[in-house]
CSV table of C-alpha atoms in Angstrom, one decimal:
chain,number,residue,atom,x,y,z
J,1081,UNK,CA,-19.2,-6.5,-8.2
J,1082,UNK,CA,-18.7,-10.4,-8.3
J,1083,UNK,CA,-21.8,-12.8,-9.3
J,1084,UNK,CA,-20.1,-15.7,-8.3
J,1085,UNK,CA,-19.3,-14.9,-4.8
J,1086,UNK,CA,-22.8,-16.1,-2.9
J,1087,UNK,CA,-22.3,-12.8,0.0
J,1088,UNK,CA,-21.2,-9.9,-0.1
J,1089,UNK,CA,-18.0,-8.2,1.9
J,1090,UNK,CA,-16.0,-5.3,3.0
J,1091,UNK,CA,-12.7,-4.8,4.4
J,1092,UNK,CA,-11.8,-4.8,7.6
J,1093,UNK,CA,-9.7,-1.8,7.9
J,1094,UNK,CA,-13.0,0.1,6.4
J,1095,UNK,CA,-14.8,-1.2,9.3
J,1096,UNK,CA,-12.3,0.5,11.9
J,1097,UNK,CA,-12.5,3.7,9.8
J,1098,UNK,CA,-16.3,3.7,9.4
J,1099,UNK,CA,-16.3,2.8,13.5
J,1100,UNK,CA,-19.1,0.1,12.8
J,1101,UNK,CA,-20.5,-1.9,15.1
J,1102,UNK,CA,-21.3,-5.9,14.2
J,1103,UNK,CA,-24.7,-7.0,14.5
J,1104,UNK,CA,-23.4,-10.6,14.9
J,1105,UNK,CA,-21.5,-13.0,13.5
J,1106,UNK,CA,-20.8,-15.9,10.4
J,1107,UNK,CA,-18.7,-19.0,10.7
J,1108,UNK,CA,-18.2,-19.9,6.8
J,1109,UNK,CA,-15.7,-21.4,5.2
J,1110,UNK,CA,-15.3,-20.0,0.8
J,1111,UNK,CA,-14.9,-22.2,-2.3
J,1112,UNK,CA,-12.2,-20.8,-3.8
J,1113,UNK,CA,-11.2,-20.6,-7.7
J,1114,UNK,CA,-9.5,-24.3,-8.4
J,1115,UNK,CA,-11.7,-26.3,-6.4
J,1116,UNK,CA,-10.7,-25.9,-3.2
J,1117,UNK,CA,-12.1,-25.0,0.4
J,1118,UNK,CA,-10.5,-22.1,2.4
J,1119,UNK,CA,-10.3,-23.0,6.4
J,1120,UNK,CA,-13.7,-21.8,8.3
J,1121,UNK,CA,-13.4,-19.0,10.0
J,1122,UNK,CA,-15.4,-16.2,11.8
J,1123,UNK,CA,-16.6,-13.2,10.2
J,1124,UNK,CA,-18.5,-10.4,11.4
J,1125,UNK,CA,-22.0,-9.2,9.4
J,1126,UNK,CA,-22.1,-5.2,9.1
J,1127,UNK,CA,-24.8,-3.1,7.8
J,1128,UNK,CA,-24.2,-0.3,5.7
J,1129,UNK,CA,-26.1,1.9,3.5
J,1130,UNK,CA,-24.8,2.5,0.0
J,1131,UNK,CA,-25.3,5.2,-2.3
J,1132,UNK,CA,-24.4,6.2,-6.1
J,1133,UNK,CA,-22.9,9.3,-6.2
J,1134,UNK,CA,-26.0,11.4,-7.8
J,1135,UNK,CA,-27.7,10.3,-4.7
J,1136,UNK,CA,-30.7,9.0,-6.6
J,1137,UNK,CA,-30.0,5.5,-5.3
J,1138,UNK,CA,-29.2,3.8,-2.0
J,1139,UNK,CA,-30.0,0.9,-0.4
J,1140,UNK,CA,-28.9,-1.3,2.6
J,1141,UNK,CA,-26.5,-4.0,2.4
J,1142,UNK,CA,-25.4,-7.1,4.8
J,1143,UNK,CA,-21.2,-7.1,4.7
J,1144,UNK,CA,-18.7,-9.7,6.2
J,1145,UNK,CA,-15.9,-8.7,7.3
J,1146,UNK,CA,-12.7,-10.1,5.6
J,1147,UNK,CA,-8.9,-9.1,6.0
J,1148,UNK,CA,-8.3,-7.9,2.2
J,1149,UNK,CA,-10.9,-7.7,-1.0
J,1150,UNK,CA,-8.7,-8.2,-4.0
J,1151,UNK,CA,-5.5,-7.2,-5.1
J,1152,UNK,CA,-4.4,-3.8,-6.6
J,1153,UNK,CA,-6.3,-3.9,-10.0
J,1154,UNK,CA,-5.2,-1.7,-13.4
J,1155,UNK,CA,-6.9,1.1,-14.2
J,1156,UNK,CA,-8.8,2.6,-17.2
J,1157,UNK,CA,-6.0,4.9,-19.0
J,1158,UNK,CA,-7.1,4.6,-22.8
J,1159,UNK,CA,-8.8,7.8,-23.8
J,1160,UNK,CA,-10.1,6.3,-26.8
J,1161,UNK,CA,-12.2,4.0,-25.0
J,1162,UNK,CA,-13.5,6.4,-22.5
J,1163,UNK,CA,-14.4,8.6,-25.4
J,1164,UNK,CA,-16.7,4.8,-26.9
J,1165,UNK,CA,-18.3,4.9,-23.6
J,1166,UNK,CA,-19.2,8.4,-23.3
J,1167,UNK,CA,-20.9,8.0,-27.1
J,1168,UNK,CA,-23.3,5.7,-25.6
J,1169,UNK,CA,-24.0,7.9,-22.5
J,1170,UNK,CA,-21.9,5.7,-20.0
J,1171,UNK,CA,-19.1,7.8,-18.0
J,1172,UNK,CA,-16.8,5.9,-15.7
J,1173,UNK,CA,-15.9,7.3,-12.0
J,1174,UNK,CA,-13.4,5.0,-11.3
J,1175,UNK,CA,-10.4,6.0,-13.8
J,1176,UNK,CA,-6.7,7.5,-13.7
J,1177,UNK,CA,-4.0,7.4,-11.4
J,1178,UNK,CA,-5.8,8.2,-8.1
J,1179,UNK,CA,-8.6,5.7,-7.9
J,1180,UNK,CA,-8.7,4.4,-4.3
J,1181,UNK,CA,-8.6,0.2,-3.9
J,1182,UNK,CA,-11.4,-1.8,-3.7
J,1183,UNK,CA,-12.8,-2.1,0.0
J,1184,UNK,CA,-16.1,-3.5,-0.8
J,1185,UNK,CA,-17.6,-6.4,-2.4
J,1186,UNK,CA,-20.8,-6.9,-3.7
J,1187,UNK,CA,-22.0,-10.4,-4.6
J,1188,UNK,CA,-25.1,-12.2,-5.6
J,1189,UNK,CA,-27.2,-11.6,-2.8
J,1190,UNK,CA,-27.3,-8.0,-3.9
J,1191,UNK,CA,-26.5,-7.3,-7.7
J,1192,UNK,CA,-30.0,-9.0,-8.6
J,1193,UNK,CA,-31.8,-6.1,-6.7
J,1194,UNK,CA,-29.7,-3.0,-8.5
J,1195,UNK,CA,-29.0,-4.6,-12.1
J,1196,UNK,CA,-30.8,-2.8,-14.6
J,1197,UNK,CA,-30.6,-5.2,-17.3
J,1198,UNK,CA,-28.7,-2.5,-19.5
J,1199,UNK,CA,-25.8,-3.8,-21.6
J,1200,UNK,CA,-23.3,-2.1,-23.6
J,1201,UNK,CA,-21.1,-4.7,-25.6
J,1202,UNK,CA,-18.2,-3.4,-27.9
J,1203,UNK,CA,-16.5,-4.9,-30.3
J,1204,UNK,CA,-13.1,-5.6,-28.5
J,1205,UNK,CA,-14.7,-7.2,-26.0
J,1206,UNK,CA,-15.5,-5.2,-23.5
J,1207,UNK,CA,-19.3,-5.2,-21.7
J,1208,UNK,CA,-20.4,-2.5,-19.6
J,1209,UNK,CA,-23.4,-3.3,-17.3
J,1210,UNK,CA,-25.4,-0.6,-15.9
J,1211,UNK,CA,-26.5,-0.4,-11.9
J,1212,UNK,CA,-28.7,1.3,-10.2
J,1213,UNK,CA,-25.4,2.3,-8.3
J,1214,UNK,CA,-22.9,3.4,-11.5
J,1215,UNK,CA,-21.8,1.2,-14.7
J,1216,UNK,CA,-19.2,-1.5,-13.9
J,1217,UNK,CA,-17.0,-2.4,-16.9
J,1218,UNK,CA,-16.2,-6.1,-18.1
J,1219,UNK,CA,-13.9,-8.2,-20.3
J,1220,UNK,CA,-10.6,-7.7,-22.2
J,1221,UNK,CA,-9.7,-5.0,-24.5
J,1222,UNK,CA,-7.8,-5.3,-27.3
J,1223,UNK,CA,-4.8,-4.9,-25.6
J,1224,UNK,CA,-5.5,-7.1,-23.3
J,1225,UNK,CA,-5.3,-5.7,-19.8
J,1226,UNK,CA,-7.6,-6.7,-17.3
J,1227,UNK,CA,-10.0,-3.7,-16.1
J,1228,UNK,CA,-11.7,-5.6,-13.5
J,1229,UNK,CA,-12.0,-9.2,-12.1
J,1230,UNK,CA,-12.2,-9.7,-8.4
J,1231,UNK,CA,-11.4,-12.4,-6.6
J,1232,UNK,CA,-10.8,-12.9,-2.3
J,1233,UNK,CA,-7.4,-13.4,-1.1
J,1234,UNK,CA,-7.2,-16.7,0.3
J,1235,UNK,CA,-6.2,-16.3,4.5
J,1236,UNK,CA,-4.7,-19.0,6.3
J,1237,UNK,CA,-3.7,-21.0,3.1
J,1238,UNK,CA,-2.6,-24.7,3.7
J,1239,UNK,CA,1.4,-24.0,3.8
J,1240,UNK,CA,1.4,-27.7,1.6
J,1241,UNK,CA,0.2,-26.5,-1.1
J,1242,UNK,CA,1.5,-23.5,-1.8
J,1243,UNK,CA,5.2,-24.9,-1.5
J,1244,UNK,CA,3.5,-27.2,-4.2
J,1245,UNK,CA,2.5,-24.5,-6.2
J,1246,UNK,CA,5.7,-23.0,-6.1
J,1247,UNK,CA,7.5,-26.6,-6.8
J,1248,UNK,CA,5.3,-26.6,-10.2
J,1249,UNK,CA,6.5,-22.0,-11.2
J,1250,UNK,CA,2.6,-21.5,-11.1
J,1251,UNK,CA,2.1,-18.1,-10.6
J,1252,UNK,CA,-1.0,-15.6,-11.7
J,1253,UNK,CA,-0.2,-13.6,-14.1
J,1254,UNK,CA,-2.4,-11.0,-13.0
J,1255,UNK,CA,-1.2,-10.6,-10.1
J,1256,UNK,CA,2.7,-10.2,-11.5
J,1257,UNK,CA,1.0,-8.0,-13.8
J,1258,UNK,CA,-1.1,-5.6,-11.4
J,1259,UNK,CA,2.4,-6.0,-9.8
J,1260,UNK,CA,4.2,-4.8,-12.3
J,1261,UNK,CA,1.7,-2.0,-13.2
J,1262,UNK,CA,2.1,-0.6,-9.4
J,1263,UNK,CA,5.5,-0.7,-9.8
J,1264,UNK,CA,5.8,1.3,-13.0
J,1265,UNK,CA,3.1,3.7,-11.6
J,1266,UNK,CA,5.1,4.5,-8.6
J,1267,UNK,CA,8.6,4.5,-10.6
J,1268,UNK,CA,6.6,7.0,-12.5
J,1269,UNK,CA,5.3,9.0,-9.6
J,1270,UNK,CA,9.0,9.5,-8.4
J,1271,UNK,CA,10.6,10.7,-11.8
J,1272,UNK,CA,7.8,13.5,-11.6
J,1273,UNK,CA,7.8,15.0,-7.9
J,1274,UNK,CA,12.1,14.6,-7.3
J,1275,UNK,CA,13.4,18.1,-7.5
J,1276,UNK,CA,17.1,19.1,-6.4
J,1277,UNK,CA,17.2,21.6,-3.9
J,1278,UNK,CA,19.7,24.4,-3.5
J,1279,UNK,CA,21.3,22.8,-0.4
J,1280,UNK,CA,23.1,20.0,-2.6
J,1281,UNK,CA,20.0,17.0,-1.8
J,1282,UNK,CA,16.7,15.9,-3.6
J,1283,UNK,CA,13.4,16.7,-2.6
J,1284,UNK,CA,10.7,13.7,-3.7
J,1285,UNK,CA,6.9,12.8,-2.4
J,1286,UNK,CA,6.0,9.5,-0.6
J,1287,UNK,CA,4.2,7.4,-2.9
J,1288,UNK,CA,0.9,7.3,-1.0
J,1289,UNK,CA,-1.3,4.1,-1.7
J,1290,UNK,CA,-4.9,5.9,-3.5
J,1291,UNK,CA,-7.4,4.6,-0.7
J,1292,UNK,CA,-4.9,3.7,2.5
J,1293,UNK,CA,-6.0,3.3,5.5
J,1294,UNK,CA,-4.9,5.6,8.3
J,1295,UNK,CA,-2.0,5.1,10.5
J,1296,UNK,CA,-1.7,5.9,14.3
J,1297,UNK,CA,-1.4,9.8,14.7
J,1298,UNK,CA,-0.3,9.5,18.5
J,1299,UNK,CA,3.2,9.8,19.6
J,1300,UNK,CA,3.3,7.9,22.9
J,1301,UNK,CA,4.1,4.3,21.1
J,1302,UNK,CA,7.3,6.1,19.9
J,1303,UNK,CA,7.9,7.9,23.0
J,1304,UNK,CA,7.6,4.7,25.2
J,1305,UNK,CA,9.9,2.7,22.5
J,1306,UNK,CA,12.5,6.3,23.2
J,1307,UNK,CA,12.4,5.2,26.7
J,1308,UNK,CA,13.5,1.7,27.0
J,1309,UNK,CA,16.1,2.5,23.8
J,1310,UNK,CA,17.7,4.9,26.1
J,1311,UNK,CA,17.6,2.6,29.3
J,1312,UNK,CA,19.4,0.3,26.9
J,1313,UNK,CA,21.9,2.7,25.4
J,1314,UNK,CA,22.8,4.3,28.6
J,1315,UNK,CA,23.3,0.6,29.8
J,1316,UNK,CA,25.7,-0.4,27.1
J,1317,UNK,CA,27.2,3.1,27.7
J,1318,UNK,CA,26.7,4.1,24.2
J,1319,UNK,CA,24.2,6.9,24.8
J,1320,UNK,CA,26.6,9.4,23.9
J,1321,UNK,CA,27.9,8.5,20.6
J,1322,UNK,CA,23.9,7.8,19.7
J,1323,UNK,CA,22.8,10.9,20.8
J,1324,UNK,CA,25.8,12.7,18.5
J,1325,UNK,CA,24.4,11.0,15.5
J,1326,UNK,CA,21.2,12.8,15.8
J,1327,UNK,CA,22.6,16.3,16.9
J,1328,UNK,CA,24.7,16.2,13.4
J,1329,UNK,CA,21.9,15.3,12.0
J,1330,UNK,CA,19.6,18.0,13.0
J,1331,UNK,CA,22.7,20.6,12.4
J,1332,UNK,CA,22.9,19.1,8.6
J,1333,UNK,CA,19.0,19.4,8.6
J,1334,UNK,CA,18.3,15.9,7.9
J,1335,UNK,CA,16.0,15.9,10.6
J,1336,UNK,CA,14.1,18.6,12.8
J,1337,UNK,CA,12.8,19.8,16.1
J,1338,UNK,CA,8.6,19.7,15.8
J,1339,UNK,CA,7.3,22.8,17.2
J,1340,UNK,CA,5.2,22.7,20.1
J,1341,UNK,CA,2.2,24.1,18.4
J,1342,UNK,CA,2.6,20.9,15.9
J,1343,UNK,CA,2.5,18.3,18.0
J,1344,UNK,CA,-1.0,17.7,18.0
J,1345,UNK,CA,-1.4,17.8,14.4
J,1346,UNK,CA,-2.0,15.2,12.7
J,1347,UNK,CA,1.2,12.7,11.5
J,1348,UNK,CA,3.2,9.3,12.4
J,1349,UNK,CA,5.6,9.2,14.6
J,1350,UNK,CA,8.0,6.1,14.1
J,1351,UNK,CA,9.6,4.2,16.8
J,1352,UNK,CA,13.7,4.0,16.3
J,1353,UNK,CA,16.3,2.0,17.7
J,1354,UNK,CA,19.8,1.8,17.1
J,1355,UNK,CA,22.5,-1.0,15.1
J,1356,UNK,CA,25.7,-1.3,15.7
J,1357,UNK,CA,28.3,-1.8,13.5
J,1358,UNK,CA,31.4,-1.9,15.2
J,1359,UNK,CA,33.2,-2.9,12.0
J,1360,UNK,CA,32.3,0.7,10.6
J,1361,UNK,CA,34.6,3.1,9.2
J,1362,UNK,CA,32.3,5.8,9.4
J,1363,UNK,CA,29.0,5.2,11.5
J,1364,UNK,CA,29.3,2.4,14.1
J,1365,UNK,CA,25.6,3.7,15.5
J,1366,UNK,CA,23.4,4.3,13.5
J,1367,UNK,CA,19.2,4.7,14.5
J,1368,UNK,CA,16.6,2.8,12.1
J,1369,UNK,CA,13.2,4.1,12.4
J,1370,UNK,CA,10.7,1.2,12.3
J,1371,UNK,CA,7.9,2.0,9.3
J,1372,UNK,CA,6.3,-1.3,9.8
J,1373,UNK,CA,5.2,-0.3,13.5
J,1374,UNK,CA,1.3,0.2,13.8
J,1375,UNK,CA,-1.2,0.0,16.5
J,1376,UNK,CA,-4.8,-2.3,16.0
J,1377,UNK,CA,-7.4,-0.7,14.0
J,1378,UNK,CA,-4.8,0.9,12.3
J,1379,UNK,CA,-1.7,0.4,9.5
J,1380,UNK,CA,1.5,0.9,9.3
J,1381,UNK,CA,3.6,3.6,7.0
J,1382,UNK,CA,5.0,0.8,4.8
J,1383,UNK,CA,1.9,-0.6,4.4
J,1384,UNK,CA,0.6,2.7,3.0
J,1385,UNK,CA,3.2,3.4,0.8
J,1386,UNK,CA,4.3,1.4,-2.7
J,1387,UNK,CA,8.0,0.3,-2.9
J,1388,UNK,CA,8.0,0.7,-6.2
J,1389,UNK,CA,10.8,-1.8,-8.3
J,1390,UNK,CA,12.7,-4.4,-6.4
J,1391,UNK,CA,16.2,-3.5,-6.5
J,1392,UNK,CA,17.2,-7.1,-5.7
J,1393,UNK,CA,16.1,-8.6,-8.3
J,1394,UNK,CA,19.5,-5.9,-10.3
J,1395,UNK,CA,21.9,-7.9,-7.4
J,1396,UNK,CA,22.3,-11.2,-9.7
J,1397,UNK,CA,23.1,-9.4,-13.2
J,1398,UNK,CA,25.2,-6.7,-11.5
J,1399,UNK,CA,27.4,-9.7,-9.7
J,1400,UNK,CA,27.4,-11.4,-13.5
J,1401,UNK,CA,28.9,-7.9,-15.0
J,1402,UNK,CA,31.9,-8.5,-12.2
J,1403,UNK,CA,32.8,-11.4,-14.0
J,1404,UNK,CA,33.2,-9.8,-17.6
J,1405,UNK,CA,36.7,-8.3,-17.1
J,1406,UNK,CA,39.8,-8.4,-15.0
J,1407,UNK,CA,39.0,-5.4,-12.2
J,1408,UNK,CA,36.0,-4.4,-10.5
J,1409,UNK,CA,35.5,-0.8,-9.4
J,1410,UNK,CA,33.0,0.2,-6.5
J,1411,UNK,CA,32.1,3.3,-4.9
J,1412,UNK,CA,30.0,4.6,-1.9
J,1413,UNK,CA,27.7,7.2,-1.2
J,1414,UNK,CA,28.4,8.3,2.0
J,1415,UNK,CA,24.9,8.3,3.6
J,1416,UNK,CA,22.8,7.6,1.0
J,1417,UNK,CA,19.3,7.3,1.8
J,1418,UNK,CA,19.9,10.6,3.8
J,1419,UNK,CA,21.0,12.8,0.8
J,1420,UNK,CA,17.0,12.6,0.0
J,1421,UNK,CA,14.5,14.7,1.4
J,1422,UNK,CA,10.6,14.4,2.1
J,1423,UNK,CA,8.8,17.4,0.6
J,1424,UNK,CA,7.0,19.4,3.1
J,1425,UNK,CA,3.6,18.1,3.0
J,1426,UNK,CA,4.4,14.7,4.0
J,1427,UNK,CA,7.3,15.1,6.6
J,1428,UNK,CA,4.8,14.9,9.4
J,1429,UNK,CA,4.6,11.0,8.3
């Protein structure tokens, strides 16, 4: 809920999944944060009907479209303060580790009609505001952490000045900190679903996105990307030594045959295509599956999934340790992404 945006908006992708249908369109342009004016562009209006959860209010709402609402935003964790708001009769949907991303927006034109005019302030400076929809929380705690501003990701930026913003180090600190907070979430995440299985390799869950949009369940992207690989590995005459790469590793179980019964199921099938190496010891072809693929109206598996800690940013202070003593020792894991292995549930992805 934002006051100072003047409409109010949803995200695309939630169009797609909702299947709705425009009933026309905007051409607006939107004053953004430090004065300046984001390039016009189209936007479609929706209508869509929403409802608290008790189902005692709803009402109808005009939407534009746009690309992305806000950033991933911390959530409510401190138990202390849940237990303040609960004192005072206000209890808070929206908490924990599985609280889906904000899709919708709703702005001035509609917060007038559902405010109550109820106001909860607390002495660390929190406020919570009651709707007619829930209670909305505002303000800083004590230790600072933002529990919700929203603000519109700027599209189509002038490419000027953000190489002047980058010139100058400006960077939100919100942003590096909701950053950082998805990246110790999902770091976390990891630590608690890897188990070692009995054949020698770790078993670990995908770190699902809370709230991602779907991603193309159909297999005949991947099957027509299968055909023109092999055209071009037969071509190359390198068919052979591709296709032995993936027979070892269905014999070491790295990967397996889907049953007929389960091709209908639900899932992601990725695209792959091979890279050769000739310089290899060891694997001169190799296949790379392609987790960025993804069909209109719908996202890709990277896109649904947090990456969790950059592991670049470890490449600069490892290279500085080189230089501490006389010898350097490496070593290699021989196929090490491989030694890993999806847990059940989400090996159809």
């Amino acid at each position: 809920m934002d006051d100072g945006s003047h409409r109010s908006y949803i995200e695309k992708s939630l169009v797609a999944e909702l299947n709705l249908s425009p009933s026309g369109t905007e051409v607006l342009s939107q004053g953004l944060f430090d004065g300046g004016i984001s390039p016009t562009a189209e936007h479609g209006r929706f209508s869509v009907t929403v409802e608290s959860l008790d189902r005692k209010y709803s009402t109808s709402v005009a939407l534009l479209d746009q690309p992305k609402i806000c950033s991933t935003l911390p959530r409510i964790r401190d138990k202390t303060l849940l237990t303040k708001l609960a004192s005072r009769g206000i209890v808070l949907t929206d908490v924990g580790r599985d609280t889906p991303p904000i899709r919708i927006l709703l702005g001035a034109d509609v917060l007038g009609s559902i405010l109550t005019g109820r106001i909860e302030v607390f002495t660390s400076g929190l406020s919570a505001v009651e709707t007619l929809l829930s209670w909305t929380i505002l303000g800083l705690g004590k230790k600072k952490q933002v529990v919700n501003m929203v603000t519109l990701s700027l599209q189509n930026f002038e490419l000027p000045k953000i190489w002047d913003l980058e010139v100058l180090d400006i960077k939100d600190p919100l942003e590096k900190k909701n950053k950082t907070l998805l990246e110790e979430e999902t770091l976390i995440h990891f630590k608690e679903t890897i188990r070692f299985q009995g054949d020698q390799r770790y078993e670990f869950a995908l770190p699902w996105l809370a709230g991602h949009p779907p991603v193309y369940d159909k297999y005949d992207v991947a099957e027509s990307r299968l055909r023109s690989v092999t055209k071009r590995l037969v071509k190359e005459n390198i068919y052979e030594v591709y296709d032995d790469v993936l027979r070892q590793w269905q014999k070491e179980g790295i990967i397996e045959t889907i049953p007929e019964n389960e091709i209908s199921m639900p899932g992601h099938y990725l695209p792959h295509r091979p890279v050769i190496k000739s310089s290899s010891l060891t694997t001169k072809v190799r296949p790379v599956f392609d987790a960025s693929f993804k069909q209109p109206g719908y996202s890709s598996l990277n896109e649904c999934l947090s990456a969790g800690p950059s592991l670049s940013e470890q490449i600069s202070p490892l290279l500085l340790r080189f230089r501490t003593n006389a010898i350097g020792v490496i070593a290699d894991i021989k196929q090490a992404f491989l030694q890993l292995s999806v847990r059940p549930e989400d090996r159809n992805f």
